[in-house]
Coordinates of C-alpha atoms and ligand atoms in Angstrom, one line a residue:
M1 CA -11.1 13.6 23.2
V2 CA -7.0 14.4 22.9
T3 CA -3.9 14.5 24.4
D4 CA -2.0 15.9 21.9
S5 CA -3.0 19.4 21.1
R6 CA -2.0 19.0 17.7
E7 CA -4.7 16.6 17.0
A8 CA -7.3 18.4 18.2
T9 CA -10.0 19.2 16.0
A10 CA -13.4 21.0 16.1
G11 CA -15.3 19.9 19.5
S12 CA -12.7 18.2 20.9
L13 CA -12.0 18.0 24.6
Y14 CA -8.2 18.5 25.3
V15 CA -6.6 16.5 28.1
A16 CA -3.5 18.7 29.6
R17 CA -1.5 15.9 30.9
I18 CA 1.6 16.3 32.7
G19 CA 4.4 14.2 31.0
E20 CA 7.9 13.9 32.1
A21 CA 9.4 16.3 29.9
L22 CA 6.5 18.6 28.9
D23 CA 3.4 20.0 30.6
G24 CA 0.3 19.8 28.5
H25 CA -1.0 22.8 30.1
Q26 CA 1.5 24.9 27.8
F27 CA -0.6 23.6 24.9
V28 CA -4.2 24.5 25.6
A29 CA -3.9 27.7 23.3
S30 CA -2.8 25.5 20.7
A31 CA -5.5 22.9 21.3
C32 CA -8.3 25.8 21.2
A33 CA -6.5 27.1 17.7
Q34 CA -7.2 23.7 16.5
G35 CA -11.0 23.8 17.2
A36 CA -10.9 22.1 20.9
V37 CA -13.9 23.3 23.0
A38 CA -12.9 22.7 26.6
A39 CA -9.8 21.5 28.6
L40 CA -9.6 19.0 31.2
T41 CA -6.6 20.8 33.7
S42 CA -5.2 21.0 37.2
R43 CA -5.5 24.7 36.7
P44 CA -7.5 27.4 35.1
V45 CA -5.8 28.3 31.9
A46 CA -7.5 31.3 30.1
D47 CA -7.8 30.1 26.6
L48 CA -10.5 27.7 26.8
P49 CA -13.4 26.6 29.3
C50 CA -11.5 24.4 31.8
V51 CA -12.7 21.3 34.1
V52 CA -10.1 22.0 36.6
V53 CA -9.5 18.5 38.7
Q54 CA -7.1 17.8 41.4
D55 CA -4.8 15.3 39.0
V56 CA -5.6 15.1 35.2
Q57 CA -4.5 11.5 34.7
V58 CA -6.8 10.4 37.6
A59 CA -9.8 12.1 36.0
F60 CA -8.9 10.9 32.6
V61 CA -9.0 7.4 33.9
S62 CA -12.2 8.1 35.8
L63 CA -13.7 9.2 32.5
A64 CA -12.8 6.3 30.5
Q65 CA -14.2 4.0 33.4
A66 CA -17.2 5.7 33.2
L67 CA -17.6 5.5 29.8
V68 CA -17.3 1.6 30.0
E69 CA -20.0 1.4 32.7
R70 CA -22.3 3.4 30.8
N71 CA -21.8 1.3 28.0
A72 CA -21.8 -2.0 29.5
H73 CA -23.1 -3.8 26.3
T74 CA -20.0 -3.0 24.5
V75 CA -18.0 -6.2 24.3
I76 CA -14.5 -5.5 25.1
I77 CA -11.6 -7.5 23.4
G78 CA -8.2 -7.3 24.5
I79 CA -5.5 -8.4 22.2
T80 CA -1.8 -8.8 23.5
G81 CA 1.4 -10.7 22.2
S82 CA 4.9 -10.3 21.3
S83 CA 4.4 -9.8 17.6
G84 CA 1.3 -8.9 15.6
K85 CA -1.1 -6.9 17.9
T86 CA -1.7 -4.2 15.5
S87 CA -2.2 -6.3 12.7
T88 CA -4.6 -8.3 14.4
K89 CA -6.5 -5.8 15.8
D90 CA -6.8 -4.1 12.4
L91 CA -7.9 -7.7 11.0
L92 CA -10.4 -7.9 13.8
W93 CA -11.7 -4.3 13.3
S94 CA -12.3 -5.3 9.4
V95 CA -14.2 -8.3 10.4
L96 CA -16.2 -7.2 13.3
Q97 CA -17.2 -3.9 11.8
R98 CA -19.1 -6.0 9.1
H99 CA -21.2 -7.2 12.2
G100 CA -21.7 -4.3 14.5
E101 CA -20.1 -0.8 15.0
T102 CA -16.5 -1.7 16.0
V103 CA -14.1 0.9 17.7
A104 CA -10.3 -0.1 17.8
N105 CA -7.1 1.8 18.7
V106 CA -5.8 3.8 15.8
G107 CA -2.5 3.1 14.3
S108 CA -0.4 1.5 17.2
L109 CA -1.6 3.6 19.8
N110 CA -1.3 0.7 22.4
S111 CA 0.0 2.4 25.5
P112 CA -2.0 3.0 28.5
I113 CA -2.7 6.7 27.2
G114 CA -3.7 5.3 23.7
V115 CA -5.9 2.5 25.1
L116 CA -7.6 5.4 27.5
L117 CA -7.9 7.4 24.1
T118 CA -9.6 4.6 22.3
V119 CA -12.0 3.7 25.2
C120 CA -12.9 7.4 24.9
R121 CA -14.2 7.0 21.4
I122 CA -17.1 4.7 22.1
T123 CA -20.6 5.6 22.0
P124 CA -23.9 4.1 22.9
T125 CA -24.0 2.4 19.6
T126 CA -20.5 0.7 19.8
E127 CA -21.0 -3.1 20.1
Y128 CA -17.3 -4.1 20.1
L129 CA -14.3 -2.4 21.6
V130 CA -11.0 -3.9 20.3
L131 CA -7.8 -2.8 22.2
E132 CA -4.2 -3.7 21.4
M133 CA -2.8 -3.7 24.8
G134 CA 0.9 -3.4 24.9
S135 CA 3.1 -4.2 27.9
R136 CA 6.7 -3.2 28.7
G137 CA 6.7 -5.1 32.0
I138 CA 4.7 -6.5 35.0
G139 CA 1.7 -5.2 35.9
H140 CA 1.0 -3.0 32.8
I141 CA -1.9 -5.0 31.3
E142 CA -3.4 -5.6 34.7
Y143 CA -3.3 -1.9 35.1
L144 CA -5.3 -1.5 31.8
T145 CA -7.8 -4.4 32.5
R146 CA -8.9 -2.8 35.8
I147 CA -9.7 0.2 33.9
V148 CA -11.2 -1.7 31.0
P149 CA -12.2 -5.3 31.8
P150 CA -12.3 -7.2 28.4
L151 CA -14.7 -10.2 28.1
I152 CA -12.4 -11.6 25.4
G153 CA -8.6 -11.8 25.6
V154 CA -6.5 -12.9 22.9
V155 CA -3.0 -14.0 23.3
L156 CA -0.9 -14.1 20.3
N157 CA 2.5 -15.3 20.8
V158 CA 5.6 -15.0 23.4
G159 CA 8.7 -14.1 21.5
T160 CA 11.7 -12.5 22.6
A161 CA 10.5 -8.7 21.5
H162 CA 11.8 -6.3 24.3
V163 CA 13.7 -9.1 26.0
G164 CA 16.4 -6.4 26.9
E165 CA 13.7 -4.6 28.8
F166 CA 12.0 -7.7 30.5
G167 CA 14.7 -9.9 31.1
S168 CA 13.5 -13.0 30.0
R169 CA 10.9 -14.8 27.7
Q170 CA 9.5 -16.2 31.2
V171 CA 8.8 -12.8 32.4
I172 CA 7.6 -11.5 29.0
G173 CA 4.9 -14.6 29.3
A174 CA 3.8 -13.4 32.9
A175 CA 3.4 -10.1 31.7
K176 CA 1.0 -11.0 29.0
A177 CA -1.0 -13.6 30.9
E178 CA -2.2 -10.8 32.9
L179 CA -4.7 -10.4 30.3
V180 CA -6.4 -13.8 30.5
Q181 CA -6.1 -13.6 34.2
A182 CA -8.3 -10.5 34.2
L183 CA -11.1 -12.4 32.4
P184 CA -14.4 -13.2 33.9
P185 CA -15.7 -16.8 34.2
T186 CA -18.2 -15.7 31.5
G187 CA -15.3 -14.7 29.1
F188 CA -13.2 -16.4 26.6
A189 CA -9.6 -16.4 26.6
V190 CA -8.4 -17.0 22.6
L191 CA -4.7 -18.7 23.0
N192 CA -2.5 -19.8 20.2
A193 CA -2.0 -23.7 20.8
D194 CA 1.0 -23.6 18.6
D195 CA 3.0 -21.5 21.2
P196 CA 3.9 -23.6 24.3
V197 CA 4.2 -20.3 26.7
V198 CA 0.9 -19.0 25.4
W199 CA -0.7 -22.6 25.7
G200 CA 0.5 -22.6 29.3
M201 CA -1.9 -19.8 30.2
A202 CA -4.9 -22.0 29.5
S203 CA -4.6 -23.0 33.4
Q204 CA -4.2 -19.3 34.5
T205 CA -7.6 -18.2 33.5
R206 CA -11.2 -18.5 34.6
A207 CA -12.7 -18.0 31.2
H208 CA -13.4 -20.4 28.5
V209 CA -10.5 -21.3 26.7
I210 CA -10.5 -21.4 22.9
A211 CA -7.4 -23.0 21.2
V212 CA -6.4 -21.9 18.0
G213 CA -3.5 -22.8 15.6
K214 CA -2.2 -25.9 13.5
S215 CA -2.1 -27.8 16.6
V216 CA -4.7 -30.9 16.7
R217 CA -5.7 -29.6 20.0
A218 CA -6.9 -26.4 18.6
T219 CA -10.7 -26.0 17.9
V220 CA -10.4 -23.1 15.4
R221 CA -7.5 -24.6 12.8
A222 CA -5.9 -23.7 10.0
L223 CA -5.5 -26.8 7.4
D224 CA -3.9 -27.1 4.1
V225 CA -1.9 -23.6 4.5
S226 CA -0.4 -22.8 1.1
L227 CA 1.2 -19.2 0.2
D228 CA 0.8 -17.9 -3.6
P229 CA 3.6 -16.4 -5.3
Q230 CA 3.0 -13.2 -3.8
G231 CA 3.6 -14.6 -0.5
R232 CA -0.4 -14.5 0.4
A233 CA -1.7 -17.5 2.7
S234 CA -4.7 -19.5 1.8
F235 CA -6.1 -22.4 4.2
V236 CA -9.2 -24.0 5.1
L237 CA -10.8 -22.6 8.3
A238 CA -11.5 -25.7 10.4
T239 CA -14.2 -25.1 13.7
D240 CA -16.7 -26.9 15.5
Q241 CA -19.2 -25.0 13.2
G242 CA -18.1 -26.4 10.0
T243 CA -15.0 -25.6 7.7
A244 CA -14.8 -22.4 5.0
P245 CA -11.8 -21.6 2.8
V246 CA -9.8 -18.4 3.3
V247 CA -7.9 -16.7 0.9
L248 CA -6.0 -13.6 2.5
G249 CA -4.9 -10.5 0.9
L250 CA -2.5 -9.9 3.6
Y251 CA 1.3 -10.9 2.9
G252 CA 3.1 -13.3 5.0
E253 CA 2.2 -17.0 6.6
H254 CA 2.2 -15.2 10.0
H255 CA -1.1 -13.7 9.4
V256 CA -2.6 -17.0 9.2
G257 CA -2.3 -17.5 13.1
N258 CA -3.7 -13.9 13.4
A259 CA -6.5 -14.8 11.2
L260 CA -7.3 -17.6 13.1
A261 CA -7.6 -15.6 16.2
V262 CA -9.7 -13.0 14.6
A263 CA -12.0 -15.9 13.4
A264 CA -12.4 -17.4 17.0
V265 CA -13.5 -14.1 18.5
A266 CA -15.9 -13.4 15.7
L267 CA -17.2 -16.9 16.3
T268 CA -17.6 -16.0 20.0
V269 CA -19.7 -13.1 19.2
G270 CA -22.0 -14.9 16.9
M271 CA -20.9 -14.0 13.3
P272 CA -21.5 -16.7 10.9
L273 CA -18.6 -19.2 9.7
L274 CA -18.7 -18.1 5.9
E275 CA -19.2 -14.3 6.9
I276 CA -16.1 -14.4 8.8
A277 CA -14.2 -16.3 5.8
T278 CA -15.3 -13.8 2.9
A279 CA -14.2 -10.8 5.6
L280 CA -10.9 -12.1 6.4
G281 CA -10.3 -12.3 2.6
D282 CA -11.2 -8.9 2.0
A283 CA -9.2 -7.6 4.8
R284 CA -6.2 -5.4 3.4
P285 CA -3.4 -3.9 5.3
L286 CA -4.5 -0.7 7.6
S287 CA -1.5 0.5 9.3
R288 CA 1.6 1.7 7.5
W289 CA 5.0 -0.4 7.0
R290 CA 3.7 -3.8 8.0
M291 CA 4.4 -5.8 5.0
E292 CA 3.3 -3.2 2.7
V293 CA 4.0 -4.3 -1.0
H294 CA 4.3 -2.1 -3.8
E295 CA 5.1 -2.5 -7.4
R296 CA 7.4 0.3 -9.0
A297 CA 6.9 0.8 -12.6
D298 CA 9.9 -0.6 -13.5
G299 CA 8.6 -3.9 -12.2
V300 CA 10.4 -3.8 -9.0
T301 CA 8.6 -4.9 -5.9
I302 CA 9.4 -3.2 -2.8
V303 CA 8.3 -4.9 0.7
N304 CA 8.4 -2.4 3.3
D305 CA 8.0 -4.2 6.5
A306 CA 10.0 -1.4 8.5
Y307 CA 7.7 -0.5 11.2
N308 CA 9.4 -2.4 13.7
A309 CA 11.2 -5.8 14.0
N310 CA 12.1 -8.6 16.6
P311 CA 13.4 -12.1 15.8
D312 CA 9.9 -13.8 15.2
S313 CA 8.8 -10.9 12.9
M314 CA 12.0 -11.1 11.0
R315 CA 11.6 -14.7 10.3
A316 CA 8.2 -14.2 9.3
A317 CA 9.1 -11.3 6.8
L318 CA 12.2 -13.3 5.3
K319 CA 9.8 -16.5 4.9
A320 CA 7.4 -14.2 3.1
L321 CA 10.3 -12.9 0.9
A322 CA 11.4 -16.1 -0.1
A323 CA 7.8 -17.3 -1.2
M324 CA 7.7 -14.0 -3.3
G325 CA 10.8 -14.4 -4.8
Q326 CA 10.1 -17.4 -6.7
G327 CA 12.1 -17.3 -9.8
R328 CA 12.9 -13.6 -9.3
R329 CA 15.9 -12.0 -7.4
T330 CA 15.4 -11.3 -3.7
W331 CA 17.0 -8.5 -1.7
A332 CA 16.8 -8.6 2.2
V333 CA 17.8 -4.9 3.4
L334 CA 18.0 -5.4 7.3
G335 CA 18.7 -2.9 10.1
E336 CA 18.9 -3.8 13.4
M337 CA 16.5 -5.4 15.9
R338 CA 16.7 -3.3 19.1
E339 CA 16.2 -4.1 22.5
L340 CA 17.3 -7.7 22.6
G341 CA 19.8 -7.1 25.6
P342 CA 22.4 -9.9 25.6
E343 CA 20.9 -12.0 22.9
S344 CA 21.8 -9.3 20.5
V345 CA 24.5 -10.6 18.6
T346 CA 23.3 -14.2 18.4
E347 CA 20.1 -13.1 17.2
H348 CA 21.5 -10.9 14.3
D349 CA 23.9 -13.9 13.4
A350 CA 20.7 -16.2 13.3
L351 CA 19.2 -13.8 11.0
G352 CA 21.9 -13.9 8.5
R353 CA 22.3 -17.4 8.5
L354 CA 18.3 -17.8 7.8
A355 CA 18.4 -15.3 5.0
M356 CA 21.1 -17.8 3.4
Q357 CA 19.2 -20.8 4.3
L358 CA 16.1 -19.4 2.7
N359 CA 18.1 -18.7 -0.5
V360 CA 17.7 -15.0 -0.5
S361 CA 19.7 -13.7 -3.2
R362 CA 21.3 -10.5 -2.0
L363 CA 21.5 -9.6 1.8
V364 CA 22.4 -6.1 2.7
A365 CA 23.0 -5.4 6.6
V366 CA 22.6 -1.8 7.1
G367 CA 23.9 0.3 10.3
E368 CA 25.5 -0.2 13.4
G369 CA 24.7 -3.6 15.5
T370 CA 23.9 -5.5 12.3
Q371 CA 27.5 -6.7 11.3
P372 CA 26.8 -10.0 13.1
I373 CA 23.6 -10.4 10.2
D374 CA 26.7 -10.2 7.6
D375 CA 28.9 -12.4 9.6
G376 CA 26.0 -15.0 10.0
A377 CA 25.4 -15.0 6.3
R378 CA 29.3 -15.7 5.7
H379 CA 29.5 -18.6 8.0
E380 CA 26.3 -19.9 6.1
G381 CA 28.2 -19.9 2.8
A382 CA 27.4 -16.2 1.6
R383 CA 30.2 -15.1 -1.0
G384 CA 31.3 -12.0 -2.5
E385 CA 28.5 -9.8 -2.6
E386 CA 25.8 -12.0 -1.8
S387 CA 26.0 -10.5 1.7
I388 CA 27.2 -6.7 2.3
W389 CA 27.4 -4.6 5.3
V390 CA 27.0 -0.8 4.6
P391 CA 27.2 1.8 7.5
D392 CA 23.9 3.7 6.7
T393 CA 20.6 4.2 5.1
D394 CA 22.0 6.5 2.7
T395 CA 24.9 4.1 1.8
A396 CA 22.2 1.4 1.4
Y397 CA 20.0 3.7 -1.0
A398 CA 22.7 4.5 -3.2
L399 CA 23.9 0.8 -3.4
L400 CA 20.3 -0.5 -4.2
R401 CA 19.8 2.4 -6.9
Q402 CA 22.7 1.0 -8.7
R403 CA 22.0 -2.7 -8.3
V404 CA 18.4 -3.6 -8.2
A405 CA 17.4 -4.6 -11.5
P406 CA 13.6 -4.8 -13.1
G407 CA 11.7 -8.1 -11.5
D408 CA 13.5 -8.1 -8.3
V409 CA 11.7 -8.1 -4.8
V410 CA 13.2 -5.9 -2.2
L411 CA 12.4 -6.5 1.4
V412 CA 13.2 -3.6 3.7
K413 CA 12.9 -4.4 7.5
S414 CA 14.4 -3.2 10.8
S415 CA 13.4 -1.9 14.4
R416 CA 11.6 1.4 14.2
D417 CA 14.6 3.5 15.7
A418 CA 17.1 2.1 12.8
G419 CA 14.7 4.1 10.7
L420 CA 14.6 1.7 7.5
R421 CA 11.1 2.4 6.9
W422 CA 11.9 5.6 5.3
L423 CA 14.7 3.7 3.0
G424 CA 11.8 1.5 2.0
D425 CA 9.7 5.1 1.2
R426 CA 12.7 6.4 -0.9
L427 CA 13.1 3.0 -2.7
L428 CA 9.5 3.1 -3.7
A429 CA 9.9 6.7 -4.9
G430 CA 13.0 6.6 -6.9
T431 CA 12.8 3.9 -9.9
G432 CA 15.9 2.7 -11.8
S433 CA 18.9 5.2 -11.8
E434 CA 16.6 8.1 -11.0
A435 CA 17.2 10.5 -8.1
P436 CA 15.1 10.2 -5.0
S437 CA 12.1 12.7 -5.0
Ligands
ATP1 N1 2.0 -13.5 14.2 C1 2.8 -13.0 14.0 N2 4.2 -13.6 14.2 C2 5.2 -13.1 13.6 N3 5.4 -11.7 13.1 C3 4.0 -11.1 12.8 C4 2.8 -11.7 13.2 N4 1.8 -10.7 12.9 C5 2.6 -9.6 12.4 N5 4.0 -9.8 12.4 C6 4.9 -9.0 11.8 O1 5.5 -8.3 13.1 C7 5.8 -6.8 12.8 C8 5.0 -5.8 13.7 O2 3.5 -6.1 13.7 P1 2.6 -5.3 14.5 O3 2.8 -4.2 14.3 O4 1.2 -6.1 13.9 O5 2.9 -6.0 15.8 P2 2.8 -5.3 17.2 O6 2.7 -6.4 18.2 O7 1.5 -4.4 17.3 O8 4.0 -4.4 17.4 P3 4.4 -3.2 18.6 O9 4.9 -4.1 19.9 O10 5.4 -2.3 17.8 O11 2.9 -2.7 18.7 C9 5.3 -6.6 11.3 O12 6.5 -6.8 10.5 C10 4.5 -7.5 11.1 O13 4.3 -8.2 9.5
MG2 MG1 1.3 -2.4 17.4

């Protein structure tokens, strides 16, 4: 099932949605050319056999609901939070698929349509359905849980991502709490005990609560966390079923919390502890531009984490850069964090200060909205070229091509719309003084 005609393949059912700007009925022919065999439409279209319904969106939802009802044995796991949903969803998929057939959202398709499309991929042999559930306001997750009711709900953290849209952290918390409020008494709420707003959700669910984190109240805990020189975390996974050492292949300490949430879900569905620990260690990044670490031929390490950015994920990435940079020169190339509303200047300023506190060697703030990063760094003691502001990614590329030397570690990160992921890709392609390919 596809809603984008360009993604149709042989045998697809094309769902002709009517969006704000475009009418999907215009693309039935293109879906047909790509191999679609039928279309769900609200009027007959000549190119393909059509299932004509009054409202395509309503029919699409009913179809997803019917699939969920028909496959009642499939355990549905919902994941939400401000940062790390896709990373955790990918990690959970990597672990659970060793235990039973698992379907999860592709990439970061976490919108209601993305969730419906994911649901439509389940089959009678699917044991686990892992759903990244995004939320851009009150009622969004509740709507999704009415269509696809999860048995297990994971809330990772409540930060300031999209705070400009939501209004406040409390409202963000209320929006994420909808996931645990929807769980049945037989269900499980996996809550980050280290995050006070998430932990506050323990009283808002009828489900069994599983606390994860470093906190003593956590029943799935990480002990003795350490980072190797590449910024990969090791820890002891402590549970009421015993302990197991975990060595992650993912970069950055923030993955420890994600791994604990994954371990809690996997234990709940009956996966043995040692198998979980091994699977966590074997997992590698599945979605692009999330702490992607590449070695260039000339010995420069490029860390491309520019899929998106908010204050929490920026802090996590800077800490990982600091860990990776021991004995090496480090560059933090940072673009704007969008959607922060009135907090924007303060948060960018704090980021510049943090980079200096972590002893990042060179800070490059790129583009509109990032001047406060440079200001913050200077207030924290940056001198001369230790911190620099450039107007755009082309200028940043020219500067880095000239200045980055073998052995340096370069972190590239920004909100998606600031587009620094492409700068990261260019830096990876161009070595030393070569022109970009
Ligand atoms: N637990 C975490 N805490 C803070 N940052 C994290 C955490 N997990 C992942 N990140 C970082 O946050 C960024 C976004 O990660 P990811 O795409 O997994 O989040 P997401 O919640 O799916 O984002 P989106 O809202 O865009 O779907 C990446 O830079 C990633 O390295
Ligand atoms: Mg995501």
